[in-house]
């Protein structure tokens, strides 16, 4: 299934997107559960649908999990070519061997916005080095602690698309990454969650365009640390909960990695598409 969170007639609803991607049928959820978005379905029995299908063109699609219960887990340096393009900048003080351990950081829940929402540039006085990162995100369905790699995929509920927007100068100057990753609106997500029975996230393609120019193009088969390894790593001594989100890293082609670097400016449009899920497209505004 494809599970979307959307606003229709002023109310937040959660529904199943049709196979052709043109309509959505709402689940029978009370308002207090629908307020959670797709979180209301994770770890619970799928409710019945109610009412007629609604054209997606007549609703406002939100992030499938509009406000995660806690920080989003993120992984840096998880494609070999991306490791190379930033080895002299972002990664210069990290372990020189990209395959040693995953680099793990987080983004605060409040930075999540929808698949077509504007992303707010913070202004040059705060950061003039705003960058994009196209990523496949894993949504945990069954919680656990110290999850073994061999069992990890049984904990996956589905997948979605995120843009791990980053203030590069802030990321590097603090010697840890959370602040440069967590500005308001810095995590566009969507357009929905595709459940794990419909998509194999270990075999899909991640692409990103900036103003129509293809910048990133990678396959998840090329991840340095695959999805089971990431789940095993993040759950070491830490309990994962249903609805937790793990962003799996970005391919080469980020703005900082270009020569010369090309950071995002007012009016730029970033579109990210992952095969089997769909696309998000966000305009960056001053």
Tab-separated table of C-alpha atoms in Angstrom:
chain	number	residue	atom	x	y	z
A	1	UNK	CA	0.000	0.000	0.000
A	2	UNK	CA	0.846	3.653	-0.343
A	3	UNK	CA	-0.210	5.525	2.779
A	4	UNK	CA	-0.700	9.289	2.520
A	5	UNK	CA	-1.484	11.984	5.054
A	6	UNK	CA	-3.504	14.827	3.597
A	7	UNK	CA	-5.754	17.785	4.304
A	8	UNK	CA	-9.263	17.601	2.854
A	9	UNK	CA	-11.976	20.140	3.622
A	10	UNK	CA	-9.883	21.522	6.447
A	11	UNK	CA	-9.324	18.193	8.181
A	12	UNK	CA	-6.264	15.974	8.369
A	13	UNK	CA	-6.966	12.494	7.025
A	14	UNK	CA	-4.898	9.370	6.384
A	15	UNK	CA	-5.657	7.229	3.375
A	16	UNK	CA	-4.641	4.649	0.815
A	17	UNK	CA	-3.413	6.010	-2.508
A	18	UNK	CA	-4.748	4.326	-5.622
A	19	UNK	CA	-2.492	2.247	-7.850
A	20	UNK	CA	-2.522	4.973	-10.523
A	21	UNK	CA	-1.577	7.646	-7.987
A	22	UNK	CA	-4.556	9.827	-8.878
A	23	UNK	CA	-6.818	9.386	-5.863
A	24	UNK	CA	-6.827	8.557	-2.175
A	25	UNK	CA	-9.416	6.795	-0.026
A	26	UNK	CA	-9.517	7.794	3.638
A	27	UNK	CA	-9.278	5.345	6.497
A	28	UNK	CA	-11.951	5.400	9.181
A	29	UNK	CA	-9.938	7.087	11.922
A	30	UNK	CA	-11.132	9.418	14.680
A	31	UNK	CA	-9.676	12.938	14.461
A	32	UNK	CA	-7.238	12.414	17.336
A	33	UNK	CA	-5.668	9.459	15.509
A	34	UNK	CA	-5.725	11.095	12.078
A	35	UNK	CA	-3.801	13.985	13.657
A	36	UNK	CA	-0.821	11.636	13.955
A	37	UNK	CA	-0.764	10.968	10.228
A	38	UNK	CA	0.537	7.548	9.198
A	39	UNK	CA	1.809	7.001	12.757
A	40	UNK	CA	-1.760	6.009	13.614
A	41	UNK	CA	-1.431	2.918	11.401
A	42	UNK	CA	2.061	1.742	12.311
A	43	UNK	CA	2.002	-1.223	14.644
A	44	UNK	CA	-1.800	-1.397	14.492
A	45	UNK	CA	-4.356	-3.255	12.428
A	46	UNK	CA	-5.152	-1.431	9.192
A	47	UNK	CA	-8.569	0.209	9.598
A	48	UNK	CA	-11.328	0.024	7.031
A	49	UNK	CA	-11.638	2.773	4.477
A	50	UNK	CA	-14.661	5.038	4.360
A	51	UNK	CA	-16.302	7.171	1.720
A	52	UNK	CA	-15.545	7.593	-1.939
A	53	UNK	CA	-12.088	8.005	-3.414
A	54	UNK	CA	-10.890	11.618	-3.429
A	55	UNK	CA	-8.841	13.087	-6.267
A	56	UNK	CA	-5.320	13.835	-5.071
A	57	UNK	CA	-5.468	17.052	-7.062
A	58	UNK	CA	-8.167	18.302	-4.664
A	59	UNK	CA	-6.256	17.694	-1.414
A	60	UNK	CA	-3.045	19.014	0.129
A	61	UNK	CA	-0.641	16.147	0.670
A	62	UNK	CA	1.403	16.492	3.865
A	63	UNK	CA	4.442	14.638	5.105
A	64	UNK	CA	3.241	11.085	5.824
A	65	UNK	CA	4.439	11.500	9.424
A	66	UNK	CA	3.888	15.241	9.944
A	67	UNK	CA	5.561	15.251	13.345
A	68	UNK	CA	7.706	12.214	14.173
A	69	UNK	CA	7.606	11.224	17.840
A	70	UNK	CA	11.344	11.807	18.141
A	71	UNK	CA	14.410	12.768	16.133
A	72	UNK	CA	14.949	11.286	12.695
A	73	UNK	CA	17.984	9.008	12.534
A	74	UNK	CA	20.283	9.908	9.643
A	75	UNK	CA	23.376	8.363	8.103
A	76	UNK	CA	26.245	10.291	6.547
A	77	UNK	CA	28.821	9.088	4.005
A	78	UNK	CA	26.924	6.010	2.846
A	79	UNK	CA	27.734	6.026	-0.890
A	80	UNK	CA	31.356	5.632	-1.992
A	81	UNK	CA	31.331	8.500	-4.511
A	82	UNK	CA	29.729	10.842	-1.986
A	83	UNK	CA	32.431	9.867	0.499
A	84	UNK	CA	35.032	10.890	-2.082
A	85	UNK	CA	33.443	14.206	-3.074
A	86	UNK	CA	33.381	15.502	0.528
A	87	UNK	CA	36.515	13.814	1.871
A	88	UNK	CA	38.337	17.136	2.054
A	89	UNK	CA	35.497	19.063	3.700
A	90	UNK	CA	32.659	17.496	5.697
A	91	UNK	CA	34.401	14.160	6.225
A	92	UNK	CA	37.999	15.328	6.700
A	93	UNK	CA	37.965	14.784	10.482
A	94	UNK	CA	36.126	11.461	10.342
A	95	UNK	CA	37.632	7.969	10.170
A	96	UNK	CA	39.388	7.803	6.811
A	97	UNK	CA	37.851	4.388	6.123
A	98	UNK	CA	34.214	4.931	5.043
A	99	UNK	CA	33.404	1.281	5.775
A	100	UNK	CA	34.582	1.355	9.404
A	101	UNK	CA	31.331	2.420	11.081
A	102	UNK	CA	28.311	4.393	9.883
A	103	UNK	CA	28.281	8.100	10.705
A	104	UNK	CA	24.975	8.607	12.543
A	105	UNK	CA	23.338	11.926	13.451
A	106	UNK	CA	19.773	13.174	13.894
A	107	UNK	CA	17.358	15.867	12.739
A	108	UNK	CA	14.747	17.264	15.102
A	109	UNK	CA	11.093	16.311	14.401
A	110	UNK	CA	10.068	19.949	14.002
A	111	UNK	CA	12.046	20.336	10.764
A	112	UNK	CA	9.716	17.990	8.836
A	113	UNK	CA	7.562	19.578	6.116
A	114	UNK	CA	5.459	18.196	3.306
A	115	UNK	CA	6.417	17.007	-0.178
A	116	UNK	CA	5.568	20.314	-1.900
A	117	UNK	CA	5.986	22.774	0.989
A	118	UNK	CA	8.462	25.664	0.715
A	119	UNK	CA	11.830	25.340	2.450
A	120	UNK	CA	12.843	28.484	4.291
A	121	UNK	CA	16.349	29.777	3.644
A	122	UNK	CA	17.675	31.116	6.951
A	123	UNK	CA	19.393	34.184	5.492
A	124	UNK	CA	23.085	34.696	4.794
A	125	UNK	CA	23.745	35.974	8.319
A	126	UNK	CA	22.851	32.503	9.606
A	127	UNK	CA	24.076	30.399	6.660
A	128	UNK	CA	24.700	31.002	2.958
A	129	UNK	CA	25.669	27.379	2.320
A	130	UNK	CA	22.353	25.553	2.080
A	131	UNK	CA	22.616	22.182	0.360
A	132	UNK	CA	20.326	19.321	-0.682
A	133	UNK	CA	20.654	15.575	-0.031
A	134	UNK	CA	18.273	13.097	-1.681
A	135	UNK	CA	17.653	10.066	0.510
A	136	UNK	CA	15.603	6.921	0.917
A	137	UNK	CA	14.129	6.770	4.410
A	138	UNK	CA	13.149	3.590	6.236
A	139	UNK	CA	10.101	3.613	8.519
A	140	UNK	CA	10.269	1.164	11.416
A	141	UNK	CA	7.150	-0.915	12.017
A	142	UNK	CA	8.210	-3.267	14.788
A	143	UNK	CA	10.349	-1.865	17.546
A	144	UNK	CA	13.289	-3.553	19.186
A	145	UNK	CA	16.690	-3.238	20.782
A	146	UNK	CA	19.947	-4.874	19.668
A	147	UNK	CA	18.261	-6.044	16.480
A	148	UNK	CA	20.372	-8.572	14.606
A	149	UNK	CA	21.174	-7.809	10.972
A	150	UNK	CA	19.604	-11.117	9.933
A	151	UNK	CA	16.300	-10.083	11.522
A	152	UNK	CA	16.340	-6.397	10.635
A	153	UNK	CA	14.111	-6.364	7.564
A	154	UNK	CA	11.256	-7.842	9.597
A	155	UNK	CA	11.234	-4.531	11.511
A	156	UNK	CA	10.647	-2.390	8.398
A	157	UNK	CA	7.118	-1.082	7.831
A	158	UNK	CA	7.828	0.942	4.722
A	159	UNK	CA	9.786	3.610	2.889
A	160	UNK	CA	9.508	7.275	2.022
A	161	UNK	CA	11.565	10.085	0.436
A	162	UNK	CA	13.390	12.795	2.364
A	163	UNK	CA	15.570	15.762	1.486
A	164	UNK	CA	18.207	16.026	4.218
A	165	UNK	CA	18.666	19.782	3.747
A	166	UNK	CA	21.918	20.976	5.302
A	167	UNK	CA	23.606	24.238	6.270
A	168	UNK	CA	27.158	23.172	5.399
A	169	UNK	CA	29.063	25.859	7.296
A	170	UNK	CA	27.016	25.258	10.450
A	171	UNK	CA	27.405	21.492	10.032
A	172	UNK	CA	31.189	21.720	9.967
A	173	UNK	CA	31.925	24.469	12.462
A	174	UNK	CA	30.200	22.746	15.382
A	175	UNK	CA	32.076	19.444	14.822
A	176	UNK	CA	28.804	17.579	15.046
A	177	UNK	CA	25.998	17.791	12.579
A	178	UNK	CA	22.637	18.092	14.324
A	179	UNK	CA	22.459	21.897	14.328
A	180	UNK	CA	23.307	22.290	10.647
A	181	UNK	CA	20.736	19.643	9.767
A	182	UNK	CA	17.815	20.748	11.938
A	183	UNK	CA	16.797	24.246	10.821
A	184	UNK	CA	13.059	24.787	10.485
A	185	UNK	CA	11.682	23.185	7.259
A	186	UNK	CA	14.954	21.300	6.614
A	187	UNK	CA	13.360	17.874	6.162
A	188	UNK	CA	10.849	17.688	3.304
A	189	UNK	CA	9.259	14.227	3.404
A	190	UNK	CA	6.800	12.270	1.274
A	191	UNK	CA	4.864	12.049	-0.830
A	192	UNK	CA	3.669	9.007	1.136
A	193	UNK	CA	4.928	5.802	2.712
A	194	UNK	CA	5.118	2.715	0.514
A	195	UNK	CA	4.797	-0.405	2.639
A	196	UNK	CA	7.580	-2.975	2.616
A	197	UNK	CA	5.415	-5.609	0.938
A	198	UNK	CA	5.259	-3.374	-2.148
A	199	UNK	CA	8.831	-2.066	-2.379
A	200	UNK	CA	12.268	-3.545	-1.779
A	201	UNK	CA	14.212	-0.567	-0.537
A	202	UNK	CA	17.487	-2.423	-1.029
A	203	UNK	CA	16.983	-2.351	-4.794
A	204	UNK	CA	15.801	1.052	-5.951
A	205	UNK	CA	17.085	4.279	-7.526
A	206	UNK	CA	17.486	7.717	-5.909
A	207	UNK	CA	17.650	10.845	-8.104
A	208	UNK	CA	17.676	14.584	-7.501
A	209	UNK	CA	17.212	17.550	-9.837
A	210	UNK	CA	17.927	21.207	-9.057
A	211	UNK	CA	16.033	23.594	-11.336
A	212	UNK	CA	15.595	20.708	-13.768
A	213	UNK	CA	19.285	19.714	-13.816
A	214	UNK	CA	20.004	16.143	-12.736
A	215	UNK	CA	22.522	16.347	-9.884
A	216	UNK	CA	22.283	13.011	-8.052
A	217	UNK	CA	21.642	9.508	-9.364
A	218	UNK	CA	22.390	6.475	-7.216
A	219	UNK	CA	21.111	3.005	-6.437
A	220	UNK	CA	20.590	1.626	-2.950
A	221	UNK	CA	22.506	-1.515	-3.937
A	222	UNK	CA	25.545	0.776	-3.693
A	223	UNK	CA	25.046	1.727	-0.053
A	224	UNK	CA	28.245	1.208	1.946
A	225	UNK	CA	26.096	0.086	4.894
A	226	UNK	CA	22.923	-1.635	3.740
A	227	UNK	CA	19.551	-1.238	5.436
A	228	UNK	CA	19.883	-4.278	7.745
A	229	UNK	CA	23.287	-3.022	8.912
A	230	UNK	CA	21.886	0.428	9.626
A	231	UNK	CA	19.019	-0.988	11.692
A	232	UNK	CA	21.421	-3.227	13.592
A	233	UNK	CA	23.735	-0.263	14.258
A	234	UNK	CA	21.117	2.263	15.357
A	235	UNK	CA	19.441	-0.279	17.669
A	236	UNK	CA	22.650	-1.154	19.531
A	237	UNK	CA	21.718	-0.361	23.114
A	238	UNK	CA	18.904	1.911	21.889
A	239	UNK	CA	15.291	0.805	21.579
A	240	UNK	CA	13.749	1.604	18.211
A	241	UNK	CA	10.015	2.310	18.244
A	242	UNK	CA	7.288	1.915	15.626
A	243	UNK	CA	7.315	5.029	13.475
A	244	UNK	CA	11.020	5.771	13.880
A	245	UNK	CA	12.568	7.016	10.630
A	246	UNK	CA	16.081	6.210	9.400
A	247	UNK	CA	17.393	8.225	6.429
A	248	UNK	CA	19.946	6.037	4.665
A	249	UNK	CA	22.396	8.537	3.150
A	250	UNK	CA	22.764	10.452	-0.092
A	251	UNK	CA	24.489	9.743	-3.427
A	252	UNK	CA	27.222	11.904	-4.935
A	253	UNK	CA	26.309	15.210	-6.551
A	254	UNK	CA	25.525	17.494	-3.609
A	255	UNK	CA	26.128	21.209	-4.049
A	256	UNK	CA	29.227	21.299	-1.849
A	257	UNK	CA	30.795	18.542	-3.945
A	258	UNK	CA	30.567	20.495	-7.221
A	259	UNK	CA	33.445	22.570	-8.579
A	260	UNK	CA	32.822	25.323	-7.737
A	261	UNK	CA	30.283	24.544	-4.989
A	262	UNK	CA	26.697	25.503	-5.825
A	263	UNK	CA	24.483	26.262	-2.857
A	264	UNK	CA	20.740	26.836	-2.969
A	265	UNK	CA	19.345	30.315	-3.481
A	266	UNK	CA	15.943	31.984	-3.341
A	267	UNK	CA	13.614	30.459	-5.936
A	268	UNK	CA	15.583	27.261	-6.532
A	269	UNK	CA	13.462	24.114	-6.897
A	270	UNK	CA	14.712	20.709	-5.746
A	271	UNK	CA	12.937	17.590	-6.976
A	272	UNK	CA	13.771	14.160	-5.573
A	273	UNK	CA	12.388	10.932	-6.985
A	274	UNK	CA	12.817	7.355	-5.792
A	275	UNK	CA	11.665	4.517	-8.012
A	276	UNK	CA	8.693	2.703	-6.520
A	277	UNK	CA	7.756	5.580	-4.208
A	278	UNK	CA	7.338	8.838	-6.093
A	279	UNK	CA	8.670	12.361	-5.895
A	280	UNK	CA	8.846	15.404	-3.680
A	281	UNK	CA	9.447	18.882	-5.062
A	282	UNK	CA	10.210	21.891	-2.875
A	283	UNK	CA	10.973	25.518	-3.636
A	284	UNK	CA	13.580	27.267	-1.496
A	285	UNK	CA	12.461	30.722	-0.428
A	286	UNK	CA	14.028	33.653	1.395
